[in-house]
Every structure is written in C-alpha cells, then in structure tokens.
PDB file of C-alpha atoms in Angstrom:
ATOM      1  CA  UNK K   1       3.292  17.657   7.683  1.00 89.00           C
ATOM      2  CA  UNK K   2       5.545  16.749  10.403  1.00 94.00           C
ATOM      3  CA  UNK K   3       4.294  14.246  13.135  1.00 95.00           C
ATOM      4  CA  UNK K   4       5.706  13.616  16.317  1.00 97.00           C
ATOM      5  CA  UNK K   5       5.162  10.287  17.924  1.00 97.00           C
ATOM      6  CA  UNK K   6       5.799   8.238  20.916  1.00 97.00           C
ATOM      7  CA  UNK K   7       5.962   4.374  19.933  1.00 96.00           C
ATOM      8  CA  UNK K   8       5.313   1.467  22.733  1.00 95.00           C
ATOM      9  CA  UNK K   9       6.528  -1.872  21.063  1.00 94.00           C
ATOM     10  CA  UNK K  10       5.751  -5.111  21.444  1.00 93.00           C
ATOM     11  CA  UNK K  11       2.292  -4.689  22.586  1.00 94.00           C
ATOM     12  CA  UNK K  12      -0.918  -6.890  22.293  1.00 94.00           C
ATOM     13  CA  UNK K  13      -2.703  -4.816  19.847  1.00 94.00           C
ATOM     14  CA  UNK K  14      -2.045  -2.215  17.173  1.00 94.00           C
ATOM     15  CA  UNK K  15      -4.051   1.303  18.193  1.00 95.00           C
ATOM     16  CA  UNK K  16      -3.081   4.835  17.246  1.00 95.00           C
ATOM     17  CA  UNK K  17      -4.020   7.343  20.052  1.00 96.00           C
ATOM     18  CA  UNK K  18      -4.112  11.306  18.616  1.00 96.00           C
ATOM     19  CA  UNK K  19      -2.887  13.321  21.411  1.00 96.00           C
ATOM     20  CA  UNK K  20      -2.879  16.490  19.323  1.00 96.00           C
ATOM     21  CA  UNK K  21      -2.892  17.256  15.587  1.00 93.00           C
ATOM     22  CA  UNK K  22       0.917  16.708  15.926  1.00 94.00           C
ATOM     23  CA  UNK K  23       1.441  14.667  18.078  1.00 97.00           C
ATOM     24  CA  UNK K  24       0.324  10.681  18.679  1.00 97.00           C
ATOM     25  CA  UNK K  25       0.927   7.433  20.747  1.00 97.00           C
ATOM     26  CA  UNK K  26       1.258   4.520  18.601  1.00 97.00           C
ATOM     27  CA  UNK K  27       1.439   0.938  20.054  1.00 97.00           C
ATOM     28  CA  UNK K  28       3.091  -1.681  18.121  1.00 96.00           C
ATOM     29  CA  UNK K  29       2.714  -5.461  17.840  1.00 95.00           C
ATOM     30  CA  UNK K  30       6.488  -5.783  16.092  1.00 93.00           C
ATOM     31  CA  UNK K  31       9.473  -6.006  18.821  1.00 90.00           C
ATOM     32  CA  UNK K  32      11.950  -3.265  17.996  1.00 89.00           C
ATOM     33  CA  UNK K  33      14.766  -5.187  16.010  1.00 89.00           C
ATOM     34  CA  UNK K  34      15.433  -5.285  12.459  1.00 90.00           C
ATOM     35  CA  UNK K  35      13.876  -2.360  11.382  1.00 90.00           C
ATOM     36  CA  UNK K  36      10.510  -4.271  12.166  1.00 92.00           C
ATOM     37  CA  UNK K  37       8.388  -2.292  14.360  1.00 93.00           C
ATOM     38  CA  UNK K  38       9.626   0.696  12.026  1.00 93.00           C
ATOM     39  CA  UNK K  39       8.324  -0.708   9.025  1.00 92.00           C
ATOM     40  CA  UNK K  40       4.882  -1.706  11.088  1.00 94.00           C
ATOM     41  CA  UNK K  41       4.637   2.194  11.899  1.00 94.00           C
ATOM     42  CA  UNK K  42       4.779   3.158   8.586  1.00 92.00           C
ATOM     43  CA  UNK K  43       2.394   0.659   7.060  1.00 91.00           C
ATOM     44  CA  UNK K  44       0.058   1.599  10.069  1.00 93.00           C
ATOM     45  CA  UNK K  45       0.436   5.412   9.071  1.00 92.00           C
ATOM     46  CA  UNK K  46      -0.705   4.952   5.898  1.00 89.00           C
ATOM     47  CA  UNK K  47      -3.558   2.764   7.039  1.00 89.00           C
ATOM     48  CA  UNK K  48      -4.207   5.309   9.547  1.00 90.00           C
ATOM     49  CA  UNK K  49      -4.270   8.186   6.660  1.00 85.00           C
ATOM     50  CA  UNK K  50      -5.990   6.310   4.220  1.00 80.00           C
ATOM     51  CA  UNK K  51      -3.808   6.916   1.805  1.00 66.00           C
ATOM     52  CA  UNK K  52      -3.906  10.375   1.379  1.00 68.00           C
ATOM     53  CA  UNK K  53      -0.409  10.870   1.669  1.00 65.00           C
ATOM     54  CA  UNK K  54       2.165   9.121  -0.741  1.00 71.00           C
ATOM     55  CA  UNK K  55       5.393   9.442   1.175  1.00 86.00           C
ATOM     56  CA  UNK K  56       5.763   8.852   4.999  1.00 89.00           C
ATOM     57  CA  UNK K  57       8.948   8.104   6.150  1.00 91.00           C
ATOM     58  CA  UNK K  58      10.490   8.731   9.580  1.00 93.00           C
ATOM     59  CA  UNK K  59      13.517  11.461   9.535  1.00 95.00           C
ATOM     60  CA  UNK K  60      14.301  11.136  13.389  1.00 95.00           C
ATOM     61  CA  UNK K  61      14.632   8.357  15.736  1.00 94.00           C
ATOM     62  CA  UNK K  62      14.971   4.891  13.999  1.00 92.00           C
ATOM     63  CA  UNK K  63      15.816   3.388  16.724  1.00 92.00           C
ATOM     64  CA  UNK K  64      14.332   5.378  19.386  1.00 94.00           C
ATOM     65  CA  UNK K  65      10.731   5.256  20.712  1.00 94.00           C
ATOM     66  CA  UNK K  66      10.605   9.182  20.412  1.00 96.00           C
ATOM     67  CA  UNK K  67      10.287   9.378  16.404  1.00 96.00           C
ATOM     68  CA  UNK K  68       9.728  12.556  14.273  1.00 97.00           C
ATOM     69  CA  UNK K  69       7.832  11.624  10.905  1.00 95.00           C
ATOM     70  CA  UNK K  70       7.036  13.651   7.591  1.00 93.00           C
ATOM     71  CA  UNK K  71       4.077  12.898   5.918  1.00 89.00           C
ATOM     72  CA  UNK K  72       4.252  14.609   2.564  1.00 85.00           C
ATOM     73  CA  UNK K  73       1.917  14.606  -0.770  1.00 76.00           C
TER      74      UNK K  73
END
C-alpha cells in the first residue's frame, strides 16, 4: 500500500487526520532535524495501523513535508 502524506512538524500534539484512503495529514511533535520527526512518523504509523503491517518505511521525501510511504506485509 502506498500512502501519501502531508507532515506539519513541531506541533503541540501528535494526531493523524485521514483525508482519503491514500492520503493523510500527520502532525508531529519532533522538529524536523536529525531524522527525528521521520522516525516519529513511522513509529506513529505503526501505532496508527496497529501493527498490521511489518514494514513501513518512507521511499520519497525525507526531508520534505510532502512524503510518499509504503506500507507492506
């Protein structure tokens, strides 16, 4: 599955808003330096998922706010 997501970091709280079944807005506590508020999304994806999925990892836009992730089994 292939998710496309707009992240706001730096924000007061964590929330995950579903736009459409592709597409979300994720706001992040982390500030977006050292691979930090990366590594928050991905924990917070697999929160998010419950676990259902094994791998998530983020295949476009490390360092951008615009980031394309695969979710896979």
């Amino acid at each position: 599955m292939i998710l496309k997501i707009k992240v706001k970091p730096n924000s007061e709280n964590q929330s995950i808003i579903k736009i459409s079944d592709t597409e979300y807005k994720i706001h992040l506590k982390s500030f977006p330096e050292d691979n930090k508020a990366n590594i928050e999304l991905l924990k917070l994806l697999k929160k998010y998922f419950k676990e259902k999925y094994e791998n998530i990892n983020v295949i476009k836009g490390l360092k951008s706010k615009d980031k394309i992730v695969e979710i896979k089994n």
